[in-house]
Coordinates of C-alpha atoms in Angstrom, one line a residue:
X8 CA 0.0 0.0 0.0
X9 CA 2.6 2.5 0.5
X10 CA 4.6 1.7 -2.2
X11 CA 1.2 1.9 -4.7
X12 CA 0.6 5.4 -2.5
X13 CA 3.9 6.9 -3.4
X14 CA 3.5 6.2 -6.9
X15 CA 0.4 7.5 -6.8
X16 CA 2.0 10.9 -5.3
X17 CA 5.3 11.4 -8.1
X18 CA 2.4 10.5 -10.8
X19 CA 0.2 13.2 -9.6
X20 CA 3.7 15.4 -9.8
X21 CA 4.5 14.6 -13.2
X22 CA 1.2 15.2 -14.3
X23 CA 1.4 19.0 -12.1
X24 CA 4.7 20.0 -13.7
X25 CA 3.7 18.5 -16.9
X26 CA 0.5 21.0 -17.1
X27 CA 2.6 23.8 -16.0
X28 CA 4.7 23.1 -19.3
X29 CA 1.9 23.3 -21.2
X30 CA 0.5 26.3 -20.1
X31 CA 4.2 27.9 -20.5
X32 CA 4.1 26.9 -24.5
X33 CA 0.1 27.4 -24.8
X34 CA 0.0 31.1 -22.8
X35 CA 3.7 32.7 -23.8
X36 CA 2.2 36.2 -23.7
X37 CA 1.3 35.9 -19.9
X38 CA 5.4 36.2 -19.7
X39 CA 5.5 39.3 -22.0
X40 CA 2.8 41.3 -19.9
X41 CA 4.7 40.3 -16.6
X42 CA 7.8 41.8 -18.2
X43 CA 5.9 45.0 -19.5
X44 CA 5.4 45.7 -15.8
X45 CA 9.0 46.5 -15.3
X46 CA 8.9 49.0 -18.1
X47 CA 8.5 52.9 -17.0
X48 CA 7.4 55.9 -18.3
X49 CA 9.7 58.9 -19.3
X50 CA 9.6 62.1 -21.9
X51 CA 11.5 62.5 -24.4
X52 CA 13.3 65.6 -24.2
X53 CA 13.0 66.5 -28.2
X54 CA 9.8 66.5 -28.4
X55 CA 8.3 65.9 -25.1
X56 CA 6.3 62.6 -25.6
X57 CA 5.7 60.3 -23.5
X58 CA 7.6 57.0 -24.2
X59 CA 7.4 53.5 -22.8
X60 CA 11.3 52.3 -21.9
X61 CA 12.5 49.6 -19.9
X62 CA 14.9 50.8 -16.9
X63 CA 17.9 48.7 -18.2
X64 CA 18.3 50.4 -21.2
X65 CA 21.2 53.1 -21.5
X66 CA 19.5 55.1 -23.7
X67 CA 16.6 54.8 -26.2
X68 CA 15.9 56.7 -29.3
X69 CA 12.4 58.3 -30.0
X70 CA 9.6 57.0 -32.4
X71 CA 8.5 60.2 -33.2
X72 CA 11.5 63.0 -33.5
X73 CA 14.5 60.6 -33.5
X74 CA 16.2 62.1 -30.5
X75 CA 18.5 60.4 -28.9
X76 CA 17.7 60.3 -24.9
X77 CA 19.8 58.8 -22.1
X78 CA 19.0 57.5 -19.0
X79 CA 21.6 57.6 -16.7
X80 CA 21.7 61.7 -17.0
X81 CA 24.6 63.2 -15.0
X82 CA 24.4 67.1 -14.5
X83 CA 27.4 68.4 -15.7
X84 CA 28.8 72.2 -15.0
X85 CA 32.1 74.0 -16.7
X86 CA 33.9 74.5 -13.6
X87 CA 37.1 76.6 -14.0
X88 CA 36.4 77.6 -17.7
X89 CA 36.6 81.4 -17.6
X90 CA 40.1 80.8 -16.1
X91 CA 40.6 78.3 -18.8
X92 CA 39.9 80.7 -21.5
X93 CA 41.8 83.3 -20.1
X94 CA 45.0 81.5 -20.3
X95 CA 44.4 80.2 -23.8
X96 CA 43.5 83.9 -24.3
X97 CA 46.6 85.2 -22.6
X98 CA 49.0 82.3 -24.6
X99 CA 47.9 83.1 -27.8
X100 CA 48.6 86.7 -27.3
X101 CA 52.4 86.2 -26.0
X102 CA 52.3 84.1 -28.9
X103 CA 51.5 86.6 -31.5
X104 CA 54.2 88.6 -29.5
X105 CA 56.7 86.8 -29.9
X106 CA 56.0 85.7 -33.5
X107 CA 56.3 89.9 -34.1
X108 CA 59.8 89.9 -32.1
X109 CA 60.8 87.4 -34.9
X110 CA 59.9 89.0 -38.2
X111 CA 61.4 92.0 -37.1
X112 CA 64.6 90.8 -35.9
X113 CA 64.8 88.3 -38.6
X114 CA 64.1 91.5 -41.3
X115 CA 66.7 93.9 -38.8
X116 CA 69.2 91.3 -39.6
X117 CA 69.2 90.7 -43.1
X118 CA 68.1 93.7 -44.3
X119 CA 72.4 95.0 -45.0
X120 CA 73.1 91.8 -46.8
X121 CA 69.4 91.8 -49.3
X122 CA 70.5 95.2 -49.9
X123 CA 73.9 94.9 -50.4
X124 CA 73.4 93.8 -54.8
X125 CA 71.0 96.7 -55.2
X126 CA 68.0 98.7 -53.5
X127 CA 65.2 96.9 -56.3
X128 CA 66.7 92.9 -55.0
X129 CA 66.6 94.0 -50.9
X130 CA 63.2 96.0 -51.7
X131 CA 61.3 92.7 -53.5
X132 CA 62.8 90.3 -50.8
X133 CA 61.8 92.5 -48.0
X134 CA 58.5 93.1 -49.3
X135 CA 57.8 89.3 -49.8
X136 CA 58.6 88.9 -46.5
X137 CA 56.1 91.1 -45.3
X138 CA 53.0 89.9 -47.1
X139 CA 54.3 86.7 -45.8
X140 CA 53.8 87.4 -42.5
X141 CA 50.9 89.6 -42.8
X142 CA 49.1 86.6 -44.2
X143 CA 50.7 83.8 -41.8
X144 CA 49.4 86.8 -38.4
X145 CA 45.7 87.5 -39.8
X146 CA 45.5 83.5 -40.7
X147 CA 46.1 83.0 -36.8
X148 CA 44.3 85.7 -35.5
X149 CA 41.1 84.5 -37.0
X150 CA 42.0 80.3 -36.2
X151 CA 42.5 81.6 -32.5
X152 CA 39.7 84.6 -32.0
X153 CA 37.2 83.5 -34.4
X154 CA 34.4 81.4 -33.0
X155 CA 35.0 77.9 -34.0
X156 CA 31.4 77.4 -35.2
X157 CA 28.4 76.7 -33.1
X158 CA 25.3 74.5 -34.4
X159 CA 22.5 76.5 -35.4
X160 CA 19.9 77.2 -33.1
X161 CA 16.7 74.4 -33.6
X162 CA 13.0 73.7 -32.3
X163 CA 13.0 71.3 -29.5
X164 CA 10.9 70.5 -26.4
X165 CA 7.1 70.5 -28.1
X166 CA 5.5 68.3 -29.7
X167 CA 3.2 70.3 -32.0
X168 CA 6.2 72.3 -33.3
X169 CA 8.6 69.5 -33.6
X170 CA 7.6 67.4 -36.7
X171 CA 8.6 63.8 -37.2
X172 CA 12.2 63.5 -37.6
X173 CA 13.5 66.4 -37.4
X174 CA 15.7 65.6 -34.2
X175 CA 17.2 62.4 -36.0
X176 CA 20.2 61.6 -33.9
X177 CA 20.4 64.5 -31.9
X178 CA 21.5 63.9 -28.3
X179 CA 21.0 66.9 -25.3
X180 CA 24.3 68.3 -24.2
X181 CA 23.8 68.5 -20.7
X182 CA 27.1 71.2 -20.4
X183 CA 25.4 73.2 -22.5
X184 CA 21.6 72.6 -21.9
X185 CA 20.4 72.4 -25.7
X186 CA 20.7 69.8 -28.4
X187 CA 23.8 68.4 -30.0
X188 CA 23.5 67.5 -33.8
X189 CA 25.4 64.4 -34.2
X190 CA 27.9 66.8 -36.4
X191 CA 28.8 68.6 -32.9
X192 CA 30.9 67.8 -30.4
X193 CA 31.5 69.4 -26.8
X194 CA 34.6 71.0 -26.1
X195 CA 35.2 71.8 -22.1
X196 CA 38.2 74.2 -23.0
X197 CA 35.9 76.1 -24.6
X198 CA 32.7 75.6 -22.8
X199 CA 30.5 75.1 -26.0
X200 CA 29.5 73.0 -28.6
X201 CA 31.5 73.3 -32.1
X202 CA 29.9 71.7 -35.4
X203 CA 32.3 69.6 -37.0
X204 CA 35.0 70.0 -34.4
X205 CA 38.8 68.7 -35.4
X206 CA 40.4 69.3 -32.4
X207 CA 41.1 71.9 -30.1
X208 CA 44.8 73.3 -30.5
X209 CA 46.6 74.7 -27.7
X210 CA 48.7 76.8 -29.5
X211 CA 45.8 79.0 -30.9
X212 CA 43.5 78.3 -27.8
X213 CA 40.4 77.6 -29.9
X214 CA 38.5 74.6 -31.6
X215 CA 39.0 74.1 -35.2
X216 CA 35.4 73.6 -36.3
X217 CA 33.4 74.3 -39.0
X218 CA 33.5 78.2 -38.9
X219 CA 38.0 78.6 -38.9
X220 CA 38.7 74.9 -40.1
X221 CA 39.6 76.9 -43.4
X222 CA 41.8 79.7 -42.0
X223 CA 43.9 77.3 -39.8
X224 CA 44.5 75.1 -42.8
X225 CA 45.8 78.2 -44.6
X226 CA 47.4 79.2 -41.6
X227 CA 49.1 75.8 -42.1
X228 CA 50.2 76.3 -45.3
X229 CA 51.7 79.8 -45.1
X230 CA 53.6 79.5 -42.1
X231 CA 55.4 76.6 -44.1
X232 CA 55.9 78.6 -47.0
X233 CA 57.4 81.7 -44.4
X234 CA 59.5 79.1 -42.7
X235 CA 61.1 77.7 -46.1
X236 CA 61.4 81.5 -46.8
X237 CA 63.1 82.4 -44.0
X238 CA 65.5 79.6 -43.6
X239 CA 66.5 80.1 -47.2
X240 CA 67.8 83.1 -46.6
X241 CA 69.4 83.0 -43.5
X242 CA 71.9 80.6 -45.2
X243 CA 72.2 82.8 -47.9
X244 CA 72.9 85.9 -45.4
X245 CA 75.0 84.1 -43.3
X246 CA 76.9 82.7 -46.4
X247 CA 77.7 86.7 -46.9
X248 CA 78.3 87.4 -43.4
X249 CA 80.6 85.1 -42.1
X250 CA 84.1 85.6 -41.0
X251 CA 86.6 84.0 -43.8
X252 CA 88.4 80.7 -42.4
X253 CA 92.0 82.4 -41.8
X254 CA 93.0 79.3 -39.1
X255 CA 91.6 76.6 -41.5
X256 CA 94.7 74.2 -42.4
X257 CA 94.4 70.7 -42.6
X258 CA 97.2 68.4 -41.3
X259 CA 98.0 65.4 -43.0
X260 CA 99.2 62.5 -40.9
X261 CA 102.1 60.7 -42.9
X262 CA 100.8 57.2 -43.1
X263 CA 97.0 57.9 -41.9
X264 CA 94.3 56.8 -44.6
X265 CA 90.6 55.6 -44.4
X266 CA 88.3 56.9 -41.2
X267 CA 91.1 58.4 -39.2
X268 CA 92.4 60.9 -42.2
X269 CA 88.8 61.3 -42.3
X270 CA 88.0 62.2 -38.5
X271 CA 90.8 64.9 -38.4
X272 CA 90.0 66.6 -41.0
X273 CA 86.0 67.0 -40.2
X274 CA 88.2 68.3 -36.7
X275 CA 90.0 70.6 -38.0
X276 CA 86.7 71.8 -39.6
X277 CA 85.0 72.5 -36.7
X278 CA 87.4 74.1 -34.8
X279 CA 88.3 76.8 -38.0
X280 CA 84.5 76.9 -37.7
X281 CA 84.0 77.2 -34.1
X282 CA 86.7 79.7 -33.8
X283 CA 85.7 82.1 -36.4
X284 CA 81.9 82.4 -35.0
X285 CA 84.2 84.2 -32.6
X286 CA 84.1 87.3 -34.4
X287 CA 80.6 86.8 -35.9
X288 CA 78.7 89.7 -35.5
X289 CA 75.0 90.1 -33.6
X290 CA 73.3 89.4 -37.0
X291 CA 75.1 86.6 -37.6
X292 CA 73.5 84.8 -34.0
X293 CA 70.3 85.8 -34.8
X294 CA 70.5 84.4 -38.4
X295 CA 71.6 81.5 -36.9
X296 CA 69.0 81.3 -34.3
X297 CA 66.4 82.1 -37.2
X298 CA 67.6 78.9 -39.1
X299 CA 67.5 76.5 -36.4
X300 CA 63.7 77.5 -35.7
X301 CA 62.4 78.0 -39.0
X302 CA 63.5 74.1 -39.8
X303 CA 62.2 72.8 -36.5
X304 CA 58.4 74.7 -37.1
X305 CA 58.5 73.6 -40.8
X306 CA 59.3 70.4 -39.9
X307 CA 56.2 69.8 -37.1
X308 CA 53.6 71.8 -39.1
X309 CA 54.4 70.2 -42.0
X310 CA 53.2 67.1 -40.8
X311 CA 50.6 68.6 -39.5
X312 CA 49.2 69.9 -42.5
X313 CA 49.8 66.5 -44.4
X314 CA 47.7 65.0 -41.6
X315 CA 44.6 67.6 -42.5
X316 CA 45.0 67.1 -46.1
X317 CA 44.6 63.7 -45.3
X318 CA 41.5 64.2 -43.7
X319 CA 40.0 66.7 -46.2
X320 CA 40.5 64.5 -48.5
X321 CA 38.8 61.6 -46.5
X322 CA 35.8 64.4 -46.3
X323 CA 36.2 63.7 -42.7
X324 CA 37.4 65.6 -39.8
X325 CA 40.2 63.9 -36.4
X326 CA 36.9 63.1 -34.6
X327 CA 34.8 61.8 -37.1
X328 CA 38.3 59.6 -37.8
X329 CA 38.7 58.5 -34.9
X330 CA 34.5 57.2 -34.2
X331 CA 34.6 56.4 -37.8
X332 CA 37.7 53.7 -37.2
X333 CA 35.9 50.7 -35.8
X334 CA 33.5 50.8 -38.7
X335 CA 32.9 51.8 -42.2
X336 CA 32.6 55.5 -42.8
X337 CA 30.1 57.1 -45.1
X338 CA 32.8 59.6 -46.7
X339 CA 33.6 59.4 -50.1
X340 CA 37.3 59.9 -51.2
X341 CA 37.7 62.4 -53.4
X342 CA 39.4 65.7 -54.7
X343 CA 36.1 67.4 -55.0
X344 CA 36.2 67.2 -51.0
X345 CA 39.4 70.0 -51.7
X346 CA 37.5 72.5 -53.9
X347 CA 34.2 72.2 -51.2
X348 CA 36.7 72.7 -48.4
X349 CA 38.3 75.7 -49.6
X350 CA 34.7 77.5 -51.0
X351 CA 36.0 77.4 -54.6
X352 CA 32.6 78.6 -56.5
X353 CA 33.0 76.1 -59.2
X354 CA 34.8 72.3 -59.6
X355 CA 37.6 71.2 -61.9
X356 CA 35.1 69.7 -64.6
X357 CA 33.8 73.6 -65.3
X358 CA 37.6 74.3 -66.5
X359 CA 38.2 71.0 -67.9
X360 CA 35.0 69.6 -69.7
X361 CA 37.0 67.5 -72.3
X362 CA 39.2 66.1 -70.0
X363 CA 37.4 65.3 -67.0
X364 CA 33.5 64.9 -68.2
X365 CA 33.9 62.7 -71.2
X366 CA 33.2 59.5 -71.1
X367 CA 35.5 57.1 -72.0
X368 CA 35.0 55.3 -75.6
X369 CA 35.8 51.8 -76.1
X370 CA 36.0 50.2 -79.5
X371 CA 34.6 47.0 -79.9

């Protein structure tokens, strides 16, 4: 009897569970409602709907305006940032000092030797250097004091005024309390947000956005053209200007061939050198001093500039690069991307129609 009683009691269980898998595979909604019930109700802050989102998620995106809302807001304030811009302000302007200091003492001290073949060679030289450097200073000024571009001002925050899509992608910048076109990106050194933002450089203290990408790029281009300038002729002057060797003599060692013949004579170079900078006048220093730096800036902002030639090229900017570089980017490649950077009015195929806009003809 108690062995017929337990059996009696696991059957009864097999058949319990056994209903209870049923009802799992014959009722799956019941499970779906019971998750609903997690789900809370939030606004989006585009349009100011009411949506349905489940707590878990990071950030949803809205049915109706395409914002882009996230859940885990943080309040976040620009602390320190008029002391920030202040000292960016406050660099650039030594800066633009000291850049001054160098034309003129770079002019002061080969102004006798371009004059020396005749008035009409030192006058042309002279004046190239100064629309050289009037270009290379207004270039920086506007990169450094111009605004770096801010998006444009758009309807948010209703829903009868917002129409469907027209926040696609747009996320609320919390720094600056207004929306962020997915162009934009938040810079804290400046305390705003800059469409199409590069980078910000130090050594202009400003962005380079949408609104000076162009005059830094030009900036770029004549400050290498200034420094190939100027290091040009500072050999040449200093060729001119330099005491003759008298103390040069080279000793020949009787038997010595091969690397040591070789090593005293780049010796006795250097000290003939060496000691006839002795009576090398104050022009010749700053000459000197002129060559050093001009090679060392052309050098780093020429690789500068190939880097945002590069990217122009790319139609991209280092930002987009960089969020672009775990997937594929929707840029196209191409030296149109050149003439739309630069504002040129019209394209190389309104010059060069037979070259460029002719389709190629292939005989059968």
């Amino acid at each position: 009897m108690d062995f017929a009683d337990s059996a009696t009691t696991s059957t009864t269980a097999m058949r319990s569970s056994t209903s209870a898998a049923d009802d799992d595979i014959l009722y799956p909604e019941e499970h779906n409602v019971t998750s609903v019930s997690d789900d809370h109700e939030t606004t989006c802050w585009g349009c100011g709907l009411r949506v349905l989102v489940s707590p878990h998620v990071p950030a949803f995106k809205c049915f109706w305006c395409g914002a882009i809302s996230n859940q885990n807001i943080i309040k976040c304030e620009n602390q320190n940032f008029r002391w920030r811009r202040l000292r960016d302000r406050c660099f650039v302007s030594i800066l633009i000092v000291f850049m001054l200091l160098v034309i003129c003492g770079g002019i002061w001290a080969i102004y006798p030797v371009l004059v020396s073949p005749g008035y009409i060679y030192g006058g042309v030289n002279i004046l190239i250097a100064i629309i050289l450097s009037i270009f290379t200073l207004s270039t920086f000024s506007l990169s450094a004091f111009r605004s770096a571009g801010a998006p444009p001002n758009i309807l948010w925050g209703s829903y009868p005024a917002v129409t469907k899509g027209a926040l696609e992608n747009y996320r609320f910048c919390e720094y600056c309390a207004k929306p962020k076109s997915p162009r934009a990106h938040h810079c804290r050194s400046c305390g705003m947000c800059v469409l199409d933002m590069d980078h910000h450089c130090p050594f202009i203290g400003n962005c380079v956005g949408a609104a000076n990408h162009r005059h830094f790029v030009l900036f770029l281009i004549s400050a290498i053209i200034g420094m190939i300038y100027a290091s040009v002729m500072s050999v040449y002057a200093v060729y001119h200007i330099w005491p003759p060797l008298k103390n040069w003599q080279i000793h020949l060692l009787t038997g010595a061939f091969g690397q040591k013949l070789v090593m005293r004579m780049l010796k006795d170079i250097f000290v003939a050198f060496m000691s006839s900078m002795l009576f090398l006048p104050a022009r010749g220093l700053v000459l000197i001093y002129l060559f050093i730096a001009s090679v060392s800036i052309e050098i780093g902002l020429s690789v500068l500039l190939w880097q945002q030639l590069c990217f122009i090229y790319e139609g991209k900017t280092y930002l987009s690069h960089i969020s672009a570089s775990g997937g594929e980017g929707t840029a196209v490649k191409d030296c149109q991307n050149f003439f739309r950077f630069f504002g040129f009015p019209y394209t190389r195929t309104r010059y060069l129609p037979s070259f460029f806009s002719s389709k190629k003809r292939h005989k059968k």
